[in-house]
Amino acid sequence: MSISKTTSDKVKERMDIEEVVGDYLPLKKKGQNLWACCPFHGEKTPSFSISPAKQIYKCFGCGKAGDPIQFIMDIEGVGFQEAIRHLAGKYGIEVEEDETRTPEQEQAQSERESLLIALGFARDFFVKNLSTSEGKSIGLSYFKERGFSPSIIEKFDLGFALDGWDHLLTAAKKSGYSEEVLLKAGLVLQKEGDPSRIYDRFRNRAIFTIHNISGKPIAFGARILTKEKNQPKYINSPETPVYHKSDVLYGMFQAKKAIRDQDNCYLVEGYTDVISMHLSGIENVVASSGTSLTEGQIKLIKRFTNQVTVLYDGDAAGIKASLRGIDLLLEGGLNVKAVVFPEGEDPDSYSRKVGSQEFQTYLDKQSKDFIGFKIGLFKEEIKNDPIRKADVIREVIQSIGKIPDPLIRSVYAKEASSLLDVEEEIIHAELNKSLLKTQKDHYFKQKEEQEADRAFEEFLPVEKEFSVSEALRLQEKEMIRLLVNYGWEKLDGQEMHLSQYLLQETEELEFETPIYSKILKLFRYKLAQNEIPGADFFKTLEDIEIKTEIIDLITPRHEISTHWEATHQILINREEDDLALTGFKSILRLKRKFVRKMMEEAKMKIKNAESEGLGDEEIIEFQELYFTLKKVQIEIDKELGIVIG
């Protein structure tokens, strides 16, 4: 069943772009808009603009644009229906289903949405298993031994997989889920050599639900509770269309608000570390789930904070082996601190051992920036070994070199100089060498990639560039921009609206760019009904291409400071100050582009006259057309003030 129009309308009335985007990104106000680093492509300077007044977002880097619904669709990778459900849940709006959905519409439900629904069913199934006699005696008793409270068990959707080959499979099939969907969701397996034999992936294990950023179950981790040999301690869901482990951090859904509020993210290794810290009152914590940090996970943290504190188990050898993660965090533009627990302890065991208050105090007191932390690790090694000390100095300098911000690099270089008892000039000299090497490596890598691209392009057909057609496309875009932004404005001293004037003067022109042609036809249709459509009308359409284009057209790249004119006593001319003149020039430019295109076509006809078998009369006709069009162009050029060569 689909969501009713009533529910969609309620969501559209209630949703707010700042609130929706703010759940995912830290926003900074600049002028009338809010800005952030784009979540859809890597960048260090914010180019992602949010307009509260227009209720839209637009990235000037990658071009992504839309309203709150489109943002959820883009960032969560879901369809329109799921985006509405998400926003309805956020705003406490009851979802009404439309009973009139056809079988064809049911079949059209996307694969991704089907997988999310199946995973939601599995989550509920595992959670309910904790209420069974087997679940209570095995699964629930394990969680209680770890000190997990009922509220924590509910908060993290902890559950239990019953001992048996097909408990989940049988229940899911009874509820209408196909084996194909269950296989794609990673919930069941096919026996090797016998594809018809399908069985549950998770059996007789404690279940840890892995959520996406909006709280939907996308995967599971399962811990064995028996002492069986030849069985891994944990098994996890495989990669699926909705679960890419390199982009996921366990606990991020539960932690994102606290991370933003505390402006710090604690990074731990396992599921139980996260849960134990929540029990200690520390909620701004996520886990890499035992895997090496990835670029996607670092970007996920950076959405909510620039500060990360890595918590290490009390195992010196293990810490040294995992130092690569600190360099990756620094390279990602994060400010890094670290905490090491006493020998043999981890966040889970230590928090249970000392209690909440002492645990929090320990984190505050033991937190060191990465320079002090890294040097402290090798303190004993370098005490009486000059060669080892030189190696450690180089390692520290390499880490400093990963930091993108030159000012922060300089501060850390000074601190390293003090802690290592080495002259600051030597630190900077070595740092410059390291940076130069990195730049050279980057240059040669780029050069190799460019050469590979050129070699590949030799096999591609060469396309002719149609500069006149491109110019026409841009002028059609400009006309639509004026219609959308000022169409309802009246021209000075007249009863005519700008949209009426523009459409009347271009009535005989048919736009060639498909997207602008569609928008123009909608404008003409609405105007025939005595309505002037604005951006709000186009944003309600389900045509994603039109919505994206309209948002691009109504989003200015720059805005004039409200204090500029008052402070500098400079009058700034705006296009809306004289819309009659703006519209007149836009019409002339558009007609000039059409004339230029017709001239090009006439020239081509004359050039190809012989090969097409044209007679003299036809050639003369095309020549006369060309010169007539040339005269029209000259007249337009005079009106526009274009110098004629």
XYZ file of C-alpha atoms in Angstrom:
645
model
C 0.000 0.000 0.000
C 1.129 3.551 -0.663
C 0.964 6.563 1.621
C -2.167 8.670 1.217
C -2.057 12.165 -0.271
C -3.406 13.508 3.028
C -0.313 12.220 4.846
C 2.020 13.587 2.143
C 0.352 17.006 2.361
C 0.664 17.058 6.169
C 4.364 16.204 5.902
C 4.934 18.919 3.285
C 3.188 21.501 5.486
C 5.197 20.564 8.595
C 8.683 19.804 7.262
C 11.441 22.372 7.605
C 14.621 22.232 5.518
C 16.846 23.483 8.357
C 15.539 20.848 10.783
C 15.772 18.017 8.249
C 19.296 18.784 6.985
C 20.384 19.697 10.525
C 19.791 16.080 11.580
C 22.672 15.093 9.290
C 25.001 18.091 8.983
C 26.352 20.893 11.206
C 25.046 24.137 9.663
C 26.624 27.589 9.794
C 24.725 30.779 9.002
C 26.191 33.125 6.406
C 23.944 35.885 5.142
C 20.381 34.695 4.653
C 21.386 31.081 4.029
C 22.948 28.206 5.954
C 26.074 26.418 4.715
C 27.746 23.046 5.220
C 30.225 20.721 3.548
C 28.299 18.651 1.026
C 27.474 15.090 2.177
C 27.285 13.871 -1.428
C 30.875 14.569 -2.493
C 34.175 15.155 -0.698
C 35.028 18.787 -0.014
C 36.781 20.871 2.634
C 35.217 24.273 1.844
C 31.419 24.437 2.310
C 29.515 24.764 -0.968
C 26.257 23.167 0.227
C 23.694 25.962 0.630
C 20.379 25.702 2.520
C 17.749 28.400 2.030
C 15.211 28.464 4.921
C 13.183 31.098 3.045
C 12.810 28.949 -0.078
C 12.926 25.571 1.746
C 15.553 24.158 -0.625
C 19.175 23.006 -0.678
C 21.710 23.324 -3.462
C 25.330 22.173 -3.723
C 27.424 24.414 -5.956
C 30.090 21.717 -6.125
C 28.282 18.602 -7.357
C 24.920 20.123 -8.357
C 22.680 18.154 -5.964
C 19.522 20.117 -5.172
C 16.025 19.638 -3.815
C 13.553 20.133 -0.981
C 13.470 18.280 2.384
C 11.860 15.210 0.785
C 14.496 15.066 -1.942
C 17.252 15.462 0.666
C 16.038 12.365 2.529
C 15.758 10.476 -0.774
C 19.327 11.473 -1.696
C 21.049 10.920 1.635
C 19.201 7.740 2.623
C 18.984 6.330 -0.899
C 15.243 5.676 -0.608
C 12.201 6.368 -2.767
C 9.550 9.039 -2.335
C 7.279 6.836 -0.187
C 10.036 5.910 2.267
C 11.154 9.549 2.482
C 7.601 10.585 3.431
C 7.478 7.805 6.053
C 10.781 8.999 7.495
C 9.599 12.620 7.760
C 6.210 11.566 9.136
C 8.049 9.705 11.901
C 10.256 12.725 12.602
C 7.280 15.049 13.003
C 4.935 12.605 14.727
C 2.482 12.495 11.825
C 0.292 9.401 11.607
C 0.788 7.592 8.306
C -2.427 6.808 6.422
C -2.251 4.152 3.719
C -3.963 4.458 0.355
C -6.060 1.330 -0.145
C -6.511 1.985 -3.865
C -2.981 1.000 -4.845
C -2.964 -1.323 -7.862
C -1.052 -4.639 -8.157
C 1.201 -2.935 -10.710
C 2.072 -0.227 -8.180
C 2.769 -2.882 -5.557
C 5.221 -4.570 -7.939
C 6.861 -1.222 -8.668
C 8.056 -0.910 -5.059
C 11.814 -0.529 -5.250
C 14.203 -3.303 -4.319
C 15.856 -1.104 -1.717
C 12.586 -0.388 0.068
C 11.712 -4.101 -0.040
C 15.043 -4.986 1.588
C 14.601 -2.366 4.319
C 11.128 -3.695 5.102
C 12.420 -7.296 5.257
C 15.284 -6.231 7.535
C 12.786 -4.418 9.752
C 10.782 -7.642 10.006
C 13.947 -9.562 10.965
C 14.791 -6.976 13.640
C 11.310 -7.357 15.160
C 11.602 -11.150 14.975
C 14.959 -11.224 16.807
C 13.714 -8.773 19.459
C 10.571 -10.853 20.100
C 12.718 -13.967 20.489
C 14.036 -12.525 23.770
C 10.533 -13.114 25.192
C 10.569 -16.847 24.383
C 11.751 -19.379 26.958
C 14.893 -20.100 24.911
C 15.530 -16.403 24.371
C 15.150 -15.603 28.071
C 17.412 -18.410 29.286
C 20.198 -17.789 26.751
C 19.999 -14.418 25.005
C 18.448 -12.263 27.736
C 20.600 -13.798 30.477
C 23.739 -12.940 28.433
C 22.677 -9.304 28.108
C 21.869 -9.127 31.834
C 25.302 -10.572 32.690
C 26.818 -7.696 30.701
C 24.768 -5.288 32.804
C 22.522 -4.197 29.919
C 19.296 -2.664 31.211
C 15.875 -3.250 29.549
C 15.900 0.336 28.232
C 19.345 -0.169 26.647
C 18.241 -3.487 25.102
C 15.282 -1.661 23.575
C 17.336 1.372 22.527
C 19.765 -0.740 20.486
C 17.236 -3.313 19.223
C 19.183 -6.188 20.774
C 17.751 -9.625 20.087
C 18.346 -13.342 19.829
C 18.458 -15.841 16.958
C 16.867 -19.156 17.991
C 18.753 -22.427 17.659
C 17.485 -24.026 14.459
C 17.953 -23.953 10.701
C 14.926 -21.992 9.514
C 13.059 -20.151 12.295
C 13.422 -16.754 10.595
C 12.962 -18.169 7.092
C 9.671 -19.854 8.018
C 8.274 -16.805 9.831
C 9.278 -14.436 7.013
C 7.734 -16.606 4.287
C 4.487 -16.828 6.279
C 4.437 -13.020 6.367
C 4.798 -12.812 2.585
C 8.549 -12.262 2.141
C 10.101 -14.067 -0.808
C 13.271 -16.151 -0.567
C 14.823 -13.862 -3.176
C 14.385 -10.765 -0.960
C 15.640 -12.620 2.135
C 18.750 -13.765 0.241
C 19.460 -10.244 -1.059
C 19.041 -8.864 2.473
C 21.671 -11.325 3.746
C 19.241 -12.957 6.188
C 19.404 -16.469 4.736
C 21.963 -18.594 2.878
C 21.907 -21.175 0.081
C 23.704 -24.453 0.710
C 26.728 -24.981 -1.500
C 25.979 -27.559 -4.162
C 22.251 -27.460 -3.400
C 20.752 -23.988 -4.135
C 17.273 -25.277 -3.243
C 18.402 -25.761 0.366
C 17.972 -22.366 2.106
C 18.570 -21.765 5.811
C 18.966 -18.939 8.370
C 22.316 -17.122 8.438
C 22.034 -16.324 12.176
C 21.383 -19.233 14.549
C 21.713 -19.527 18.335
C 23.435 -16.164 18.714
C 22.918 -12.806 20.446
C 21.883 -10.249 17.845
C 23.185 -6.677 17.548
C 21.123 -4.627 15.088
C 23.082 -2.266 12.841
C 21.086 0.850 11.877
C 21.536 3.425 9.164
C 21.743 7.103 10.038
C 17.939 7.454 10.175
C 17.442 4.417 12.436
C 16.383 1.744 9.953
C 17.880 -1.764 10.408
C 20.294 -2.471 7.559
C 22.387 -5.362 8.919
C 23.109 -7.521 11.961
C 26.086 -8.646 14.009
C 25.675 -11.960 15.846
C 27.755 -13.216 18.811
C 28.046 -16.887 19.653
C 27.005 -17.723 23.241
C 28.203 -21.337 23.397
C 31.728 -22.756 23.516
C 31.609 -24.499 20.170
C 34.995 -24.937 18.516
C 35.615 -23.974 14.894
C 32.915 -21.293 15.115
C 33.757 -17.567 14.824
C 32.926 -15.415 17.839
C 31.028 -12.941 15.619
C 29.396 -13.267 12.223
C 27.992 -10.269 10.369
C 25.626 -9.510 7.519
C 27.250 -9.481 4.071
C 27.372 -6.423 1.834
C 23.937 -5.720 0.340
C 22.326 -2.907 -1.676
C 21.425 -1.232 1.655
C 24.529 -2.124 3.698
C 28.054 -1.046 2.786
C 30.119 -1.638 5.909
C 32.823 0.826 4.844
C 30.250 3.654 5.132
C 28.638 2.545 8.414
C 29.575 3.071 12.069
C 27.764 1.089 14.750
C 25.746 3.316 17.071
C 25.785 6.436 14.861
C 21.995 6.657 14.820
C 21.863 6.647 18.637
C 24.916 8.941 18.925
C 24.488 11.637 16.275
C 22.645 14.179 18.454
C 25.060 13.750 21.377
C 28.056 14.027 19.009
C 26.741 17.320 17.691
C 25.855 18.605 21.177
C 29.213 17.571 22.715
C 31.178 18.451 19.556
C 33.203 15.281 20.009
C 32.952 11.668 18.868
C 34.401 8.780 20.865
C 35.587 6.011 18.546
C 35.735 2.452 19.918
C 36.084 -1.009 18.423
C 33.064 -3.184 19.258
C 29.314 -3.285 19.793
C 29.508 -3.883 23.553
C 31.944 -0.981 23.992
C 29.331 1.381 22.544
C 26.513 -0.013 24.672
C 28.555 0.019 27.892
C 29.452 3.661 27.373
C 25.771 4.516 26.937
C 25.160 2.776 30.273
C 27.810 5.095 31.746
C 25.936 8.123 30.437
C 28.251 8.720 27.457
C 26.226 8.677 24.248
C 28.563 10.376 21.749
C 30.258 7.106 20.838
C 30.446 4.905 17.718
C 32.303 1.716 16.778
C 34.206 0.683 13.685
C 33.068 -2.893 14.505
C 36.535 -4.378 14.426
C 37.419 -3.240 10.898
C 40.056 -0.748 9.784
C 38.798 2.807 9.451
C 37.668 3.828 5.973
C 37.315 7.158 4.193
C 33.519 6.729 4.181
C 33.408 6.249 7.967
C 35.607 9.309 8.526
C 33.299 11.410 6.324
C 30.355 10.142 8.367
C 31.943 11.393 11.609
C 32.806 14.714 9.977
C 29.131 15.319 9.228
C 28.559 15.881 12.942
C 31.876 17.076 14.416
C 35.516 17.828 13.651
C 36.700 16.376 16.981
C 37.306 12.660 17.481
C 38.732 10.835 20.510
C 39.987 7.301 19.828
C 39.702 4.882 22.767
C 42.346 2.148 22.806
C 42.365 -1.136 24.760
C 45.254 -1.513 27.202
C 47.437 -3.452 24.753
C 50.572 -1.585 23.622
C 51.308 -3.927 20.713
C 47.736 -3.650 19.424
C 47.801 0.143 19.707
C 50.998 0.470 17.681
C 49.532 -1.789 15.015
C 46.474 0.436 14.665
C 48.168 3.868 14.527
C 47.398 4.066 10.795
C 43.834 4.978 11.791
C 45.022 8.220 13.429
C 46.758 9.305 10.210
C 43.572 8.634 8.236
C 41.537 10.725 10.692
C 44.053 13.583 10.456
C 44.032 13.363 6.662
C 40.247 13.615 6.774
C 40.516 17.001 8.490
C 39.572 15.814 12.006
C 41.219 16.955 15.228
C 42.350 13.773 16.983
C 42.800 12.875 20.646
C 43.346 9.461 22.202
C 42.758 7.641 25.487
C 44.473 4.390 26.510
C 42.907 2.126 29.136
C 44.947 0.230 31.745
C 46.626 -3.020 30.702
C 44.064 -5.724 29.898
C 41.076 -3.359 29.938
C 38.735 -2.100 27.207
C 35.889 0.471 27.353
C 33.347 -2.257 28.155
C 35.303 -4.007 30.932
C 36.685 -0.812 32.475
C 33.335 1.004 32.627
C 31.775 -1.994 34.389
C 34.759 -2.256 36.717
C 34.954 1.356 37.970
C 31.392 2.649 37.485
C 29.965 5.535 35.462
C 31.372 8.529 37.362
C 34.960 7.299 37.617
C 34.851 6.132 33.991
C 33.860 9.621 32.768
C 36.537 11.205 34.949
C 39.138 8.835 33.484
C 38.227 9.823 29.908
C 38.503 13.529 30.726
C 41.850 13.245 32.517
C 43.546 10.741 30.193
C 42.570 12.368 26.908
C 45.715 13.505 25.033
C 46.154 15.101 21.632
C 47.644 12.747 19.061
C 51.171 14.208 19.351
C 51.456 13.628 23.101
C 49.772 10.252 22.720
C 52.050 9.035 19.943
C 55.260 10.227 21.590
C 54.136 8.746 24.928
C 53.753 5.320 23.297
C 57.428 5.242 22.324
C 58.785 7.078 25.370
C 60.646 4.107 26.812
C 61.940 2.940 23.420
C 63.610 6.247 22.554
C 65.032 7.031 26.008
C 68.495 5.568 25.333
C 68.283 4.900 21.596
C 69.081 7.914 19.330
C 68.389 5.961 16.125
C 64.954 4.868 17.331
C 64.269 8.438 18.449
C 65.030 9.700 14.922
C 62.610 7.115 13.491
C 59.874 8.213 15.917
C 60.479 11.875 15.032
C 59.964 11.024 11.345
C 56.770 9.080 12.131
C 55.383 11.993 14.141
C 56.281 14.458 11.376
C 54.564 12.250 8.780
C 51.403 12.325 10.909
C 51.581 16.134 11.212
C 51.979 16.293 7.435
C 48.594 14.595 7.016
C 46.801 17.625 8.522
C 45.232 19.768 5.739
C 45.195 23.037 7.752
C 48.669 24.744 7.639
C 48.021 26.709 10.852
C 47.197 23.552 12.833
C 50.267 21.866 11.317
C 52.411 24.714 12.601
C 50.964 24.467 16.137
C 51.607 20.715 16.278
C 55.132 21.161 14.919
C 55.859 23.511 17.834
C 54.416 21.024 20.338
C 56.400 18.129 18.825
C 59.563 20.205 19.077
C 58.979 20.733 22.801
C 58.021 17.129 23.628
C 60.832 15.549 21.606
C 63.448 18.140 22.630
C 64.279 18.881 18.987
C 64.776 22.343 17.471
C 61.598 23.634 15.825
C 63.513 24.591 12.648
C 64.515 20.937 12.188
C 60.886 19.808 12.647
C 59.726 22.336 10.016
C 62.514 21.351 7.605
C 61.584 17.664 7.839
C 57.885 18.563 7.609
C 58.498 20.498 4.382
C 60.352 17.514 2.940
C 57.429 15.239 3.853
C 54.876 17.650 2.338
C 56.950 18.014 -0.833
C 57.159 14.250 -1.232
C 53.384 13.941 -0.745
C 52.772 16.635 -3.378
C 55.138 14.924 -5.825
C 53.447 11.559 -5.284
C 50.049 13.179 -5.817
C 51.284 14.928 -8.986
C 52.691 11.744 -10.560
C 49.581 9.782 -9.607
C 47.384 12.423 -11.284
C 49.665 12.411 -14.335
C 49.399 8.612 -14.650
C 45.602 8.809 -14.394
C 45.449 11.581 -17.027
C 47.662 9.583 -19.413
C 45.456 6.532 -18.888
C 42.374 8.663 -19.615
C 43.950 10.028 -22.813
C 44.868 6.519 -23.964
C 41.275 5.430 -23.388
C 39.852 8.474 -25.187
C 41.724 7.488 -28.368
C 39.251 4.624 -28.737
C 36.203 6.913 -28.334
C 34.444 8.635 -31.246
C 35.184 12.360 -31.483
C 32.047 14.469 -31.131
C 31.674 17.804 -32.898
C 31.131 20.770 -30.559
C 28.011 22.775 -31.365
C 28.809 26.139 -29.744
C 25.729 27.858 -31.226
C 23.426 25.154 -29.823
C 25.074 25.437 -26.403
C 24.608 29.224 -26.453
C 20.925 28.711 -27.304
C 20.535 26.255 -24.413
C 22.005 28.764 -21.963
C 19.712 31.539 -23.202
C 16.657 29.244 -22.881
C 17.783 28.556 -19.327
C 18.032 32.291 -18.645
C 14.473 32.861 -19.904
C 13.128 30.116 -17.617
C 15.117 31.593 -14.705
C 13.386 34.953 -15.139
C 9.963 33.290 -15.415
C 10.450 31.277 -12.214
C 11.980 34.076 -10.150
C 9.946 37.089 -11.314
C 7.065 35.761 -13.428
C 4.343 37.197 -11.147
C 5.976 40.658 -10.863
C 4.164 43.494 -12.652
C 6.107 45.705 -15.048
C 6.454 49.335 -13.973
C 3.382 51.391 -14.817
C 1.637 48.461 -16.510
C -0.924 45.837 -15.614
C 1.081 43.198 -17.437
C 3.090 40.604 -15.478
C 6.634 39.780 -16.580
C 5.611 36.198 -17.431
C 2.844 37.454 -19.739
C 5.294 39.781 -21.481
C 7.995 37.117 -21.920
C 5.637 34.427 -23.188
C 3.813 36.830 -25.514
C 7.082 37.954 -27.119
C 8.366 34.391 -27.564
C 5.060 32.795 -28.542
C 6.365 31.517 -31.882
C 9.587 30.097 -30.474
C 9.838 26.443 -29.484
C 12.618 25.678 -27.027
C 15.019 22.976 -28.140
C 16.370 21.896 -24.739
C 13.933 19.186 -23.503
C 13.889 20.210 -19.816
C 13.302 23.907 -20.599
C 10.706 23.008 -23.195
C 8.781 20.998 -20.556
C 8.896 23.855 -18.045
C 7.850 26.399 -20.699
C 4.832 24.277 -21.705
C 3.762 24.048 -18.053
C 4.068 27.833 -17.767
C 1.938 28.383 -20.853
C -0.644 25.854 -19.638
C -0.963 27.486 -16.200
C -1.061 30.981 -17.691
C -3.931 29.897 -19.955
C -5.796 29.062 -16.707
C -5.084 32.569 -15.385
C -2.498 31.242 -12.939
C 1.133 32.287 -12.746
C 3.193 29.344 -11.445
C 6.065 30.112 -9.100
C 8.867 27.941 -7.773
C 6.545 26.455 -5.133
C 4.328 24.983 -7.861
C 7.240 23.261 -9.611
C 8.671 21.963 -6.325
C 5.439 20.033 -5.670
C 5.779 18.063 -8.920
C 7.025 14.464 -8.770
C 9.259 15.077 -11.796
C 12.712 15.014 -10.123
C 14.433 16.507 -13.181
C 12.134 19.563 -13.174
C 12.394 20.019 -9.387
C 16.195 19.871 -9.481
C 16.407 22.339 -12.362
C 13.981 24.792 -10.735
C 15.946 24.754 -7.470
C 19.127 25.431 -9.423
C 17.443 28.410 -11.099
C 16.138 30.003 -7.899
C 19.349 29.556 -5.876
C 21.796 32.470 -6.142
C 25.477 31.550 -5.847
C 26.305 34.767 -3.967
C 24.273 37.280 -1.999
C 24.935 40.953 -1.312
C 25.572 41.830 2.320
C 22.712 43.739 3.933
C 25.283 46.205 5.323
C 27.151 46.822 2.039
C 25.154 49.777 0.720
C 24.820 51.396 4.152
C 28.521 51.029 4.972
C 30.088 51.882 1.604
C 27.446 54.296 0.253
C 27.439 52.373 -3.032
C 24.201 51.820 -4.942
C 24.069 48.313 -6.399
C 21.892 47.750 -9.448
C 19.765 44.619 -9.295
C 18.039 42.949 -12.221
C 14.659 43.214 -10.465
C 14.972 47.035 -10.284
C 13.888 47.335 -13.943
C 12.231 44.074 -14.973
C 10.885 45.572 -18.212
C 14.445 46.259 -19.406
C 15.727 42.921 -18.046
C 12.944 41.057 -19.845
C 13.383 43.038 -23.085
C 17.128 42.272 -23.252
C 16.555 38.620 -22.406
C 14.050 38.290 -25.270
C 16.474 39.958 -27.689
C 19.319 37.674 -26.641
C 17.117 34.601 -27.022
C 15.961 35.676 -30.494
C 19.578 36.434 -31.431
C 20.554 32.859 -30.503
C 17.700 31.429 -32.601
C 18.752 33.626 -35.531
C 22.382 32.511 -35.165
C 21.295 28.856 -35.186
C 19.200 29.387 -38.346
C 22.175 31.119 -39.998
C 24.409 28.154 -39.172
C 21.851 25.795 -40.692
C 21.626 27.932 -43.849
C 25.432 27.998 -44.164
C 25.542 24.227 -43.809
C 22.924 23.835 -46.556
C 24.963 26.054 -48.892
C 28.173 24.159 -48.037
C 26.567 20.765 -48.699
C 24.632 21.929 -51.764
C 26.619 19.906 -54.286
C 26.615 16.641 -52.285
C 22.848 16.962 -51.710
C 22.190 17.648 -55.412
C 20.637 21.098 -54.935
C 20.014 23.355 -57.931
C 21.165 26.969 -58.348
C 17.730 28.366 -57.425
C 17.698 26.503 -54.121
C 21.243 27.629 -53.337
C 20.333 31.275 -54.062
C 17.278 30.875 -51.825
C 19.465 29.719 -48.910
C 21.928 32.563 -49.580
C 19.107 35.122 -49.487
C 17.804 33.563 -46.253
C 21.276 33.778 -44.720
C 21.692 37.481 -45.552
C 18.154 38.282 -44.380
C 18.922 36.602 -41.046
C 22.231 38.490 -40.889
C 20.340 41.804 -41.193
C 18.028 40.736 -38.352
C 21.039 39.878 -36.212
C 22.607 43.302 -36.916
C 19.389 45.053 -35.805
C 19.294 42.995 -32.599
C 22.988 43.732 -31.995
C 22.284 47.467 -32.243
C 19.488 47.189 -29.665
C 21.751 45.239 -27.321
C 24.696 47.589 -27.854
C 26.888 44.833 -29.263
C 29.856 46.162 -31.281
C 29.677 44.828 -34.850
C 33.028 43.837 -36.340
